[in-house]
Short mmCIF file of C-alpha atoms (C1' of nucleotides) in Angstrom, two decimals:
data_model
loop_
_atom_site.label_atom_id
_atom_site.label_comp_id
_atom_site.label_asym_id
_atom_site.label_seq_id
_atom_site.Cartn_x
_atom_site.Cartn_y
_atom_site.Cartn_z
CA UNK A 1 38.89 158.85 -30.57
CA UNK A 2 37.17 159.70 -27.32
CA UNK A 3 36.33 163.38 -27.11
CA UNK A 4 37.99 165.26 -24.30
CA UNK A 5 35.85 165.83 -21.21
CA UNK A 6 35.58 169.38 -19.88
CA UNK A 7 33.47 168.61 -16.90
CA UNK A 8 30.88 170.62 -15.05
CA UNK A 9 28.23 168.16 -13.92
CA UNK A 10 29.34 165.33 -11.63
CA UNK A 11 29.92 162.81 -14.44
CA UNK A 12 27.77 159.74 -14.98
CA UNK A 13 29.25 156.63 -13.56
CA UNK A 14 29.93 153.90 -16.09
CA UNK A 15 27.74 150.82 -16.27
CA UNK A 16 28.85 147.53 -14.86
CA UNK A 17 31.45 145.95 -17.07
CA UNK A 18 32.07 149.24 -18.81
CA UNK A 19 34.64 150.39 -16.32
CA UNK A 20 37.26 150.16 -19.03
CA UNK A 21 35.72 153.17 -20.72
CA UNK A 22 37.28 155.38 -18.10
CA UNK A 23 40.69 154.21 -19.23
CA UNK A 24 40.15 155.75 -22.64
CA UNK A 25 38.78 158.92 -21.08
CA UNK A 26 41.88 159.20 -18.93
CA UNK A 27 44.15 158.86 -21.93
CA UNK A 28 42.04 161.41 -23.81
CA UNK A 29 42.29 163.82 -20.89
CA UNK A 30 46.05 163.42 -20.79
CA UNK A 31 46.28 164.12 -24.50
CA UNK A 32 44.04 167.15 -24.15
CA UNK A 33 46.29 168.53 -21.43
CA UNK A 34 49.28 167.88 -23.63
CA UNK A 35 47.75 169.65 -26.62
CA UNK A 36 46.55 172.73 -24.83
CA UNK A 37 49.18 173.07 -22.16
CA UNK A 38 52.74 174.03 -22.76
CA UNK A 39 54.61 170.85 -21.98
CA UNK A 40 54.31 167.43 -20.43
CA UNK A 41 54.83 168.77 -16.94
CA UNK A 42 51.22 169.88 -17.16
CA UNK A 43 50.21 166.23 -17.35
CA UNK A 44 50.23 165.18 -13.73
CA UNK A 45 48.13 162.45 -12.26
CA UNK A 46 45.96 165.01 -10.52
CA UNK A 47 45.57 167.31 -13.50
CA UNK A 48 44.53 164.37 -15.64
CA UNK A 49 41.96 163.43 -13.04
CA UNK A 50 40.64 166.99 -12.93
CA UNK A 51 40.42 167.10 -16.72
CA UNK A 52 38.59 163.80 -16.85
CA UNK A 53 36.22 164.92 -14.09
CA UNK A 54 37.15 162.16 -11.68
CA UNK A 55 38.90 161.91 -8.37
CA UNK A 56 42.64 161.40 -8.51
CA UNK A 57 42.75 157.97 -6.86
CA UNK A 58 40.23 156.64 -9.36
CA UNK A 59 43.02 156.50 -11.87
CA UNK A 60 44.74 153.72 -9.98
CA UNK A 61 42.01 151.31 -11.03
CA UNK A 62 43.26 151.64 -14.59
CA UNK A 63 46.92 152.64 -14.38
CA UNK A 64 49.61 151.45 -12.03
CA UNK A 65 51.15 154.88 -11.62
CA UNK A 66 51.62 158.24 -13.30
CA UNK A 67 54.26 157.26 -15.90
CA UNK A 68 51.97 154.47 -17.06
CA UNK A 69 49.49 157.06 -18.27
CA UNK A 70 52.16 158.71 -20.37
CA UNK A 71 53.22 155.35 -21.70
CA UNK A 72 49.68 154.57 -22.79
CA UNK A 73 49.47 157.91 -24.55
CA UNK A 74 52.69 157.24 -26.41
CA UNK A 75 51.60 153.76 -27.47
CA UNK A 76 48.27 155.03 -28.76
CA UNK A 77 49.84 157.87 -30.72
CA UNK A 78 52.43 155.52 -32.17
CA UNK A 79 49.63 153.38 -33.49
CA UNK A 80 47.93 156.42 -34.96
CA UNK A 81 51.16 157.45 -36.65
CA UNK A 82 51.68 154.02 -38.16
CA UNK A 83 48.09 153.99 -39.39
CA UNK A 84 48.48 157.43 -40.97
CA UNK A 85 51.57 156.27 -42.87
CA UNK A 86 49.83 153.14 -44.12
CA UNK A 87 46.82 155.12 -45.23
CA UNK A 88 48.94 157.68 -47.05
CA UNK A 89 50.81 154.91 -48.83
CA UNK A 90 47.63 153.20 -49.94
CA UNK A 91 46.05 156.39 -51.22
CA UNK A 92 49.16 157.29 -53.18
CA UNK A 93 48.63 154.66 -55.82
CA UNK A 94 51.43 152.80 -57.55
CA UNK A 95 53.90 155.48 -58.58
CA UNK A 96 56.96 155.04 -56.32
CA UNK A 97 57.79 158.72 -56.23
CA UNK A 98 54.24 159.59 -55.24
CA UNK A 99 54.32 156.92 -52.58
CA UNK A 100 57.61 158.17 -51.18
CA UNK A 101 56.50 161.75 -50.83
CA UNK A 102 53.07 160.75 -49.60
CA UNK A 103 54.46 158.67 -46.75
CA UNK A 104 57.12 161.19 -45.78
CA UNK A 105 54.71 164.12 -45.87
CA UNK A 106 52.20 162.14 -43.86
CA UNK A 107 54.85 161.64 -41.21
CA UNK A 108 55.65 165.33 -41.13
CA UNK A 109 51.97 166.24 -41.06
CA UNK A 110 51.24 164.08 -38.06
CA UNK A 111 54.11 165.70 -36.22
CA UNK A 112 53.06 169.19 -37.22
CA UNK A 113 49.43 168.70 -36.27
CA UNK A 114 50.27 167.61 -32.74
CA UNK A 115 53.73 168.85 -31.82
CA UNK A 116 53.45 168.11 -28.12
CA UNK A 117 52.40 164.55 -28.74
CA UNK A 118 55.28 164.09 -31.13
CA UNK A 119 57.68 165.42 -28.53
CA UNK A 120 56.79 162.83 -25.92
CA UNK A 121 56.63 160.05 -28.50
CA UNK A 122 60.28 160.53 -29.38
CA UNK A 123 62.34 161.74 -26.52
CA UNK A 124 59.84 162.76 -23.96
CA UNK A 125 60.55 162.61 -20.29
CA UNK A 126 58.62 159.42 -19.82
CA UNK A 127 61.48 157.41 -21.28
CA UNK A 128 63.79 157.21 -18.27
CA UNK A 129 61.09 156.48 -15.75
CA UNK A 130 59.92 153.62 -17.91
CA UNK A 131 62.90 151.63 -16.70
CA UNK A 132 60.96 150.85 -13.58
CA UNK A 133 57.69 150.05 -15.30
CA UNK A 134 56.58 147.30 -17.57
CA UNK A 135 57.82 148.20 -21.05
CA UNK A 136 60.70 146.24 -22.47
CA UNK A 137 63.46 147.46 -24.74
CA UNK A 138 62.22 145.27 -27.56
CA UNK A 139 58.71 146.62 -27.21
CA UNK A 140 60.10 150.11 -27.38
CA UNK A 141 62.14 149.39 -30.48
CA UNK A 142 59.36 147.58 -32.29
CA UNK A 143 57.11 150.59 -31.94
CA UNK A 144 58.82 152.28 -34.86
CA UNK A 145 59.74 149.09 -36.66
CA UNK A 146 56.60 149.06 -38.77
CA UNK A 147 57.20 152.58 -40.01
CA UNK A 148 60.78 151.71 -40.91
CA UNK A 149 59.89 148.63 -42.92
CA UNK A 150 57.29 150.67 -44.79
CA UNK A 151 59.92 153.27 -45.63
CA UNK A 152 62.36 150.60 -46.76
CA UNK A 153 59.62 149.13 -48.92
CA UNK A 154 58.90 152.43 -50.62
CA UNK A 155 62.60 153.09 -51.12
CA UNK A 156 62.93 149.71 -52.75
CA UNK A 157 60.10 150.58 -55.11
CA UNK A 158 61.91 153.77 -56.08
CA UNK A 159 65.09 151.85 -56.83
CA UNK A 160 63.10 149.26 -58.76
CA UNK A 161 61.47 151.96 -60.89
CA UNK A 162 64.84 153.45 -61.64
CA UNK A 163 64.11 156.87 -60.15
CA UNK A 164 66.53 156.33 -57.28
CA UNK A 165 70.16 155.30 -57.30
CA UNK A 166 70.85 151.70 -56.34
CA UNK A 167 71.56 150.96 -52.70
CA UNK A 168 73.52 148.25 -50.90
CA UNK A 169 71.41 148.56 -47.74
CA UNK A 170 67.79 149.59 -48.11
CA UNK A 171 67.05 149.31 -44.41
CA UNK A 172 70.03 151.47 -43.58
CA UNK A 173 68.82 154.07 -46.05
CA UNK A 174 65.35 153.89 -44.52
CA UNK A 175 66.81 154.58 -41.10
CA UNK A 176 68.77 157.52 -42.47
CA UNK A 177 65.70 158.89 -44.20
CA UNK A 178 63.66 158.51 -41.06
CA UNK A 179 66.34 160.27 -39.02
CA UNK A 180 66.17 163.20 -41.39
CA UNK A 181 62.40 163.36 -41.18
CA UNK A 182 62.63 163.07 -37.43
CA UNK A 183 65.12 165.89 -37.22
CA UNK A 184 62.82 168.19 -39.14
CA UNK A 185 59.66 167.08 -37.38
CA UNK A 186 61.19 167.39 -33.94
CA UNK A 187 62.71 170.77 -34.57
CA UNK A 188 59.40 172.05 -35.90
CA UNK A 189 57.68 170.67 -32.83
CA UNK A 190 60.02 172.48 -30.50
CA UNK A 191 60.74 175.94 -31.85
CA UNK A 192 58.16 178.51 -32.76
CA UNK A 193 59.75 179.47 -36.05
CA UNK A 194 61.91 177.13 -38.08
CA UNK A 195 64.86 178.75 -39.80
CA UNK A 196 65.70 177.80 -43.35
CA UNK A 197 63.87 177.70 -46.65
CA UNK A 198 60.35 176.38 -47.07
CA UNK A 199 61.38 173.42 -49.20
CA UNK A 200 63.61 171.80 -46.59
CA UNK A 201 61.36 168.77 -46.52
CA UNK A 202 61.73 168.15 -50.26
CA UNK A 203 65.46 168.69 -49.99
CA UNK A 204 65.74 166.14 -47.19
CA UNK A 205 63.60 163.53 -48.87
CA UNK A 206 65.20 163.88 -52.29
CA UNK A 207 68.71 163.64 -50.90
CA UNK A 208 68.13 160.83 -48.42
CA UNK A 209 66.13 158.72 -50.87
CA UNK A 210 68.94 159.17 -53.40
CA UNK A 211 66.45 160.28 -56.03
CA UNK A 212 67.98 160.86 -59.42
CA UNK A 213 67.94 164.51 -60.44
CA UNK A 214 65.90 165.72 -63.38
CA UNK A 215 62.73 163.87 -62.46
CA UNK A 216 59.23 165.24 -62.21
CA UNK A 217 58.48 167.65 -59.44
CA UNK A 218 56.33 166.94 -56.43
CA UNK A 219 52.93 168.64 -56.03
CA UNK B 1 84.87 174.49 -16.80
CA UNK B 2 84.08 174.75 -13.13
CA UNK B 3 84.25 171.38 -11.46
CA UNK B 4 81.06 170.17 -9.85
CA UNK B 5 80.78 170.70 -6.13
CA UNK B 6 79.90 167.72 -3.97
CA UNK B 7 79.81 169.51 -0.70
CA UNK B 8 80.40 168.32 2.84
CA UNK B 9 82.08 171.22 4.66
CA UNK B 10 80.13 174.46 4.93
CA UNK B 11 81.64 176.10 1.79
CA UNK B 12 83.94 179.09 1.90
CA UNK B 13 82.19 182.30 1.21
CA UNK B 14 83.47 184.17 -1.84
CA UNK B 15 85.62 187.26 -1.45
CA UNK B 16 84.20 190.71 -1.97
CA UNK B 17 83.69 191.37 -5.65
CA UNK B 18 83.90 187.70 -6.44
CA UNK B 19 80.23 187.06 -5.88
CA UNK B 20 79.90 186.28 -9.53
CA UNK B 21 81.83 183.07 -8.98
CA UNK B 22 78.79 181.51 -7.40
CA UNK B 23 76.92 182.01 -10.63
CA UNK B 24 79.30 179.68 -12.44
CA UNK B 25 79.12 177.19 -9.60
CA UNK B 26 75.35 177.19 -9.81
CA UNK B 27 75.46 176.48 -13.54
CA UNK B 28 78.04 173.75 -12.96
CA UNK B 29 75.83 172.20 -10.30
CA UNK B 30 72.85 172.23 -12.64
CA UNK B 31 74.89 170.55 -15.36
CA UNK B 32 76.16 167.95 -12.91
CA UNK B 33 72.60 167.12 -11.89
CA UNK B 34 71.66 166.88 -15.54
CA UNK B 35 74.54 164.54 -16.36
CA UNK B 36 74.11 162.16 -13.48
CA UNK B 37 70.37 162.30 -13.02
CA UNK B 38 67.90 160.86 -15.42
CA UNK B 39 66.22 163.94 -16.82
CA UNK B 40 65.81 167.65 -16.38
CA UNK B 41 63.14 167.24 -13.75
CA UNK B 42 66.00 166.46 -11.39
CA UNK B 43 67.22 170.01 -11.88
CA UNK B 44 65.08 171.98 -9.47
CA UNK B 45 66.07 175.20 -7.81
CA UNK B 46 66.48 173.42 -4.52
CA UNK B 47 68.41 170.47 -5.87
CA UNK B 48 70.79 172.82 -7.63
CA UNK B 49 71.30 174.67 -4.36
CA UNK B 50 71.97 171.41 -2.52
CA UNK B 51 74.45 170.35 -5.17
CA UNK B 52 76.24 173.67 -5.01
CA UNK B 53 76.29 173.55 -1.23
CA UNK B 54 74.33 176.73 -0.72
CA UNK B 55 70.92 177.66 0.58
CA UNK B 56 68.13 177.72 -1.97
CA UNK B 57 67.31 181.44 -1.72
CA UNK B 58 70.95 182.33 -2.37
CA UNK B 59 70.35 181.50 -6.00
CA UNK B 60 68.08 184.50 -6.41
CA UNK B 61 71.05 186.80 -6.13
CA UNK B 62 72.26 185.43 -9.47
CA UNK B 63 69.16 184.16 -11.28
CA UNK B 64 65.71 185.63 -11.50
CA UNK B 65 63.97 182.29 -11.23
CA UNK B 66 64.36 178.58 -11.88
CA UNK B 67 63.96 178.60 -15.70
CA UNK B 68 66.69 181.20 -15.89
CA UNK B 69 69.18 178.65 -14.57
CA UNK B 70 68.23 176.26 -17.33
CA UNK B 71 68.51 179.02 -19.87
CA UNK B 72 72.03 179.84 -18.70
CA UNK B 73 72.98 176.19 -19.00
CA UNK B 74 71.66 176.05 -22.54
CA UNK B 75 73.47 179.20 -23.58
CA UNK B 76 76.76 177.98 -22.15
CA UNK B 77 76.48 174.59 -23.82
CA UNK B 78 75.55 176.22 -27.11
CA UNK B 79 78.74 178.21 -26.95
CA UNK B 80 80.73 175.07 -26.19
CA UNK B 81 79.14 173.32 -29.15
CA UNK B 82 79.96 176.16 -31.51
CA UNK B 83 83.54 176.21 -30.21
CA UNK B 84 83.89 172.46 -30.74
CA UNK B 85 82.74 172.79 -34.34
CA UNK B 86 85.16 175.64 -35.02
CA UNK B 87 88.03 173.73 -33.48
CA UNK B 88 87.26 170.60 -35.46
CA UNK B 89 87.13 172.63 -38.65
CA UNK B 90 90.47 174.29 -37.99
CA UNK B 91 92.19 171.03 -37.11
CA UNK B 92 90.88 169.36 -40.26
CA UNK B 93 93.15 171.27 -42.57
CA UNK B 94 92.20 172.35 -46.07
CA UNK B 95 90.66 169.27 -47.65
CA UNK B 96 86.91 170.00 -47.98
CA UNK B 97 85.87 166.39 -47.46
CA UNK B 98 87.99 166.14 -44.34
CA UNK B 99 86.51 169.40 -43.08
CA UNK B 100 82.95 168.25 -43.74
CA UNK B 101 83.28 165.01 -41.86
CA UNK B 102 85.31 166.60 -39.09
CA UNK B 103 82.65 169.22 -38.39
CA UNK B 104 79.74 166.80 -38.63
CA UNK B 105 81.42 164.19 -36.46
CA UNK B 106 82.32 166.84 -33.93
CA UNK B 107 78.67 167.76 -33.72
CA UNK B 108 77.67 164.17 -33.19
CA UNK B 109 80.43 163.64 -30.64
CA UNK B 110 79.34 166.58 -28.52
CA UNK B 111 75.81 165.23 -28.49
CA UNK B 112 76.94 161.71 -27.67
CA UNK B 113 79.23 162.76 -24.86
CA UNK B 114 76.50 164.66 -23.03
CA UNK B 115 73.11 163.38 -24.15
CA UNK B 116 71.13 165.09 -21.42
CA UNK B 117 72.67 168.44 -22.15
CA UNK B 118 71.92 167.99 -25.84
CA UNK B 119 68.33 167.16 -25.05
CA UNK B 120 67.66 170.40 -23.21
CA UNK B 121 69.61 172.43 -25.77
CA UNK B 122 67.25 171.40 -28.54
CA UNK B 123 63.76 170.77 -27.35
CA UNK B 124 64.07 170.73 -23.63
CA UNK B 125 61.29 171.76 -21.35
CA UNK B 126 62.82 175.12 -20.64
CA UNK B 127 61.65 176.39 -24.02
CA UNK B 128 57.99 177.15 -23.29
CA UNK B 129 58.60 178.76 -19.94
CA UNK B 130 61.08 181.08 -21.57
CA UNK B 131 58.16 183.00 -23.04
CA UNK B 132 57.82 184.78 -19.75
CA UNK B 133 61.49 185.41 -19.23
CA UNK B 134 64.02 187.53 -21.01
CA UNK B 135 65.09 185.62 -24.11
CA UNK B 136 63.84 186.80 -27.46
CA UNK B 137 63.01 184.75 -30.51
CA UNK B 138 65.89 186.27 -32.44
CA UNK B 139 68.31 185.45 -29.66
CA UNK B 140 67.07 181.90 -29.70
CA UNK B 141 67.48 181.58 -33.45
CA UNK B 142 70.91 183.16 -33.54
CA UNK B 143 72.19 180.56 -31.12
CA UNK B 144 72.51 178.02 -33.91
CA UNK B 145 73.17 180.55 -36.64
CA UNK B 146 76.93 180.33 -36.26
CA UNK B 147 76.92 176.57 -36.64
CA UNK B 148 74.75 176.84 -39.75
CA UNK B 149 76.96 179.36 -41.48
CA UNK B 150 79.96 177.15 -40.75
CA UNK B 151 78.19 174.19 -42.31
CA UNK B 152 77.21 176.24 -45.35
CA UNK B 153 80.82 177.36 -45.66
CA UNK B 154 82.13 173.80 -45.62
CA UNK B 155 79.47 172.70 -48.10
CA UNK B 156 80.52 175.51 -50.39
CA UNK B 157 84.11 174.32 -50.18
CA UNK B 158 83.01 170.83 -51.19
CA UNK B 159 81.16 172.20 -54.20
CA UNK B 160 84.13 174.36 -55.09
CA UNK B 161 86.48 171.38 -54.96
CA UNK B 162 84.16 169.43 -57.20
CA UNK B 163 83.50 166.60 -54.77
CA UNK B 164 79.89 167.63 -54.24
CA UNK B 165 77.17 168.30 -56.78
CA UNK B 166 76.37 171.93 -57.41
CA UNK B 167 73.63 173.53 -55.34
CA UNK B 168 71.25 176.42 -55.90
CA UNK B 169 70.92 177.12 -52.17
CA UNK B 170 73.87 176.35 -49.96
CA UNK B 171 72.21 177.66 -46.82
CA UNK B 172 69.16 175.51 -47.47
CA UNK B 173 71.39 172.49 -47.89
CA UNK B 174 73.19 173.38 -44.68
CA UNK B 175 69.88 173.47 -42.83
CA UNK B 176 68.93 170.10 -44.30
CA UNK B 177 72.27 168.62 -43.33
CA UNK B 178 71.97 169.99 -39.84
CA UNK B 179 68.45 168.59 -39.51
CA UNK B 180 69.79 165.17 -40.42
CA UNK B 181 72.58 165.42 -37.90
CA UNK B 182 70.13 166.65 -35.32
CA UNK B 183 67.79 163.76 -35.96
CA UNK B 184 70.57 161.26 -35.38
CA UNK B 185 72.06 163.09 -32.41
CA UNK B 186 68.72 163.54 -30.73
CA UNK B 187 67.61 159.99 -31.24
CA UNK B 188 70.90 158.71 -29.86
CA UNK B 189 70.48 160.97 -26.87
CA UNK B 190 67.04 159.64 -26.12
CA UNK B 191 67.00 155.89 -26.67
CA UNK B 192 69.32 153.41 -25.08
CA UNK B 193 70.04 151.50 -28.26
CA UNK B 194 69.80 153.02 -31.70
CA UNK B 195 68.37 150.76 -34.39
CA UNK B 196 69.99 150.67 -37.79
CA UNK B 197 73.49 150.07 -39.14
CA UNK B 198 76.62 151.56 -37.63
CA UNK B 199 77.39 153.76 -40.61
CA UNK B 200 74.20 155.80 -40.48
CA UNK B 201 76.20 158.93 -39.82
CA UNK B 202 78.26 158.52 -43.00
CA UNK B 203 75.12 157.73 -44.94
CA UNK B 204 73.42 160.87 -43.71
CA UNK B 205 76.36 163.15 -44.31
CA UNK B 206 77.18 161.79 -47.74
CA UNK B 207 73.60 162.05 -48.94
CA UNK B 208 72.79 165.44 -47.46
CA UNK B 209 76.05 167.02 -48.59
CA UNK B 210 75.36 165.67 -52.11
CA UNK B 211 78.83 164.16 -52.25
CA UNK B 212 79.67 162.59 -55.56
CA UNK B 213 80.01 158.83 -55.34
CA UNK B 214 83.32 157.11 -55.89
CA UNK B 215 85.38 159.45 -53.76
CA UNK B 216 87.85 158.53 -51.05
CA UNK B 217 86.53 156.98 -47.90
CA UNK B 218 86.39 158.63 -44.52
CA UNK B 219 88.73 157.46 -41.73
"C1'" DG C 1 9.89 143.07 -6.94
"C1'" DG C 2 13.01 143.44 -3.06
"C1'" DA C 3 17.62 142.15 -1.16
"C1'" DA C 4 22.28 141.56 -1.59
"C1'" DG C 5 26.79 141.61 -3.63
"C1'" DT C 6 30.11 144.05 -5.91
"C1'" DA C 7 32.08 147.16 -9.53
"C1'" DA C 8 33.06 151.87 -9.82
"C1'" DA C 9 33.75 155.45 -8.02
"C1'" DC C 10 34.41 158.91 -3.90
"C1'" DT C 11 36.50 161.70 0.40
"C1'" DA C 12 40.15 162.48 3.54
"C1'" DA C 13 44.65 162.55 4.64
"C1'" DC C 14 49.83 161.71 4.68
"C1'" DG C 15 54.51 163.00 3.75
"C1'" DA C 16 57.41 165.00 0.59
"C1'" DC C 17 58.80 168.39 -2.39
"C1'" DT C 18 58.52 172.75 -4.83
"C1'" DG C 19 59.31 178.04 -5.76
"C1'" DT C 20 59.62 182.13 -3.40
"C1'" DA C 21 59.30 186.02 0.32
"C1'" DA C 22 60.99 188.22 4.54
"C1'" DG C 23 64.17 189.05 7.61
"C1'" DT C 24 68.98 188.01 9.71
"C1'" DC C 25 73.74 187.04 10.31
"C1'" DT C 26 78.80 187.53 9.20
"C1'" DA C 27 83.17 188.35 7.70
"C1'" DC C 28 85.70 190.97 4.25
"C1'" DG C 29 87.67 195.39 3.02
"C1'" DA C 30 88.06 200.23 3.49
"C1'" DT D 1 85.45 200.21 13.50
"C1'" DC D 2 81.86 199.79 10.52
"C1'" DG D 3 79.25 199.38 6.14
"C1'" DT D 4 77.83 196.11 3.12
"C1'" DA D 5 78.37 192.12 -0.18
"C1'" DG D 6 77.41 187.54 0.27
"C1'" DA D 7 75.49 184.59 2.13
"C1'" DC D 8 71.96 182.21 5.74
"C1'" DT D 9 67.44 180.63 8.45
"C1'" DT D 10 62.73 180.37 8.72
"C1'" DA D 11 58.42 180.10 6.86
"C1'" DC D 12 54.33 179.94 3.65
"C1'" DA D 13 51.25 178.34 0.36
"C1'" DG D 14 50.85 175.16 -3.17
"C1'" DT D 15 51.23 170.83 -5.65
"C1'" DC D 16 52.45 166.27 -6.11
"C1'" DG D 17 51.86 160.86 -5.85
"C1'" DT D 18 49.82 157.56 -3.17
"C1'" DT D 19 47.23 154.90 0.69
"C1'" DA D 20 43.18 153.81 3.45
"C1'" DG D 21 38.68 153.58 4.13
"C1'" DT D 22 33.86 154.80 2.44
"C1'" DT D 23 29.87 155.56 -0.48
"C1'" DT D 24 26.94 154.89 -4.51
"C1'" DA D 25 24.39 152.53 -7.93
"C1'" DC D 26 24.12 148.70 -11.17
"C1'" DT D 27 23.01 143.80 -11.70
"C1'" DT D 28 21.75 139.50 -10.45
"C1'" DC D 29 19.42 136.12 -7.77
"C1'" DC D 30 15.77 134.45 -4.85
#
DNA sequence: GGAAGTAAACTAACGACTGTAAGTCTACGA
DNA sequence: TCGTAGACTTACAGTCGTTAGTTTACTTCC
């Protein structure tokens, strides 16, 4: 990840052929604005330019327009989310229950660590304006497809190990589980204090994965 | 509900003592902009004034500033949501299963009928700016409290009737169920096409309410 | 090593829109 | 007739996205 630029000196121009570096710095600046500022309205083309220490029109060499910046941010963070889920799954070992909770908690952690990013990833204001830009519906759908297949995979492992009740539609259950995680993650990202007990996450996961009761508890 | 004003003639001034009428018209105009326009950025103080057929500064007689309009919209729609849930519950009769699905489906219907309104209710951009304005955290939390207690009530009825597994924390289960519903409702409100099977709602409700398998099916 | 070409940025400016303040009109009701 | 609630007009300072034209400095070629 490119560290955010809080500029004072006039910024060294990139070498020839390294102009693409600025693209990453622009995305990093947009993310920095998102993280520190209240909402995505703080991420304007001009504010991004200020944050990156460049002149506003310089952005047009790398992005067609303002929504394109937001789109790039979303795509990058989607990749990071997918990578985090994969990594959590790999580190969890072979036990299906461990894998399930590892992946789900990783999802919730990513959302909790960067609430503002999570907000624009799923249901941010960039979505409508994207109609005019380059992204296709399929591209948009496939962004979360990897995460869903991973969830379905883990659910299948739970069923196979006999710790979850059998299912007629693993993918459907994966979608339902994801929707539950999303509901929790999104609500946490939006309100300052979540109502309800502390173990809501376990409740959601246990119920939506159809885990059989009386199993070991999750650490 | 006050019908939206699409003005051409110069608008009849309200009678003495009826100045409060304009307040409702302003809220209705904001909602109309929300429904027809893409996102909440279309709801500016000036656009609301245009829609209502009044001059922009006239709004300040009824609202302190622009976020206050959005806040009023959210509060009104929250009340409508709570009323819809109550009505669905009353119409469902006595059968706990019928009540459960009636209330949950009513929630999803409200969200589906007015996606943009749902978006600003839960996780809209008005939230951060509210810090400066009048609403308190408690007020914000209590907005959904009524819906949660209703859900917990219905869940308790299901347990009492023996169609749901016993629970140690009904309120916690109600929160989890609501989070699942919210995840589905929000995702539907945001994307154009929801991935996953058509019966995701039933899957979510059945799992999160801990309904015992082998019961009657839902019409 | 100096000249030239060009990538990578800049400055200046436009038109549009925003929220809000200050002061003014006007028609209803007593 | 007249006070005032309920509106209006005008205006300001600020920000936005974007276009047009200009400068700077790296790299390559003679």
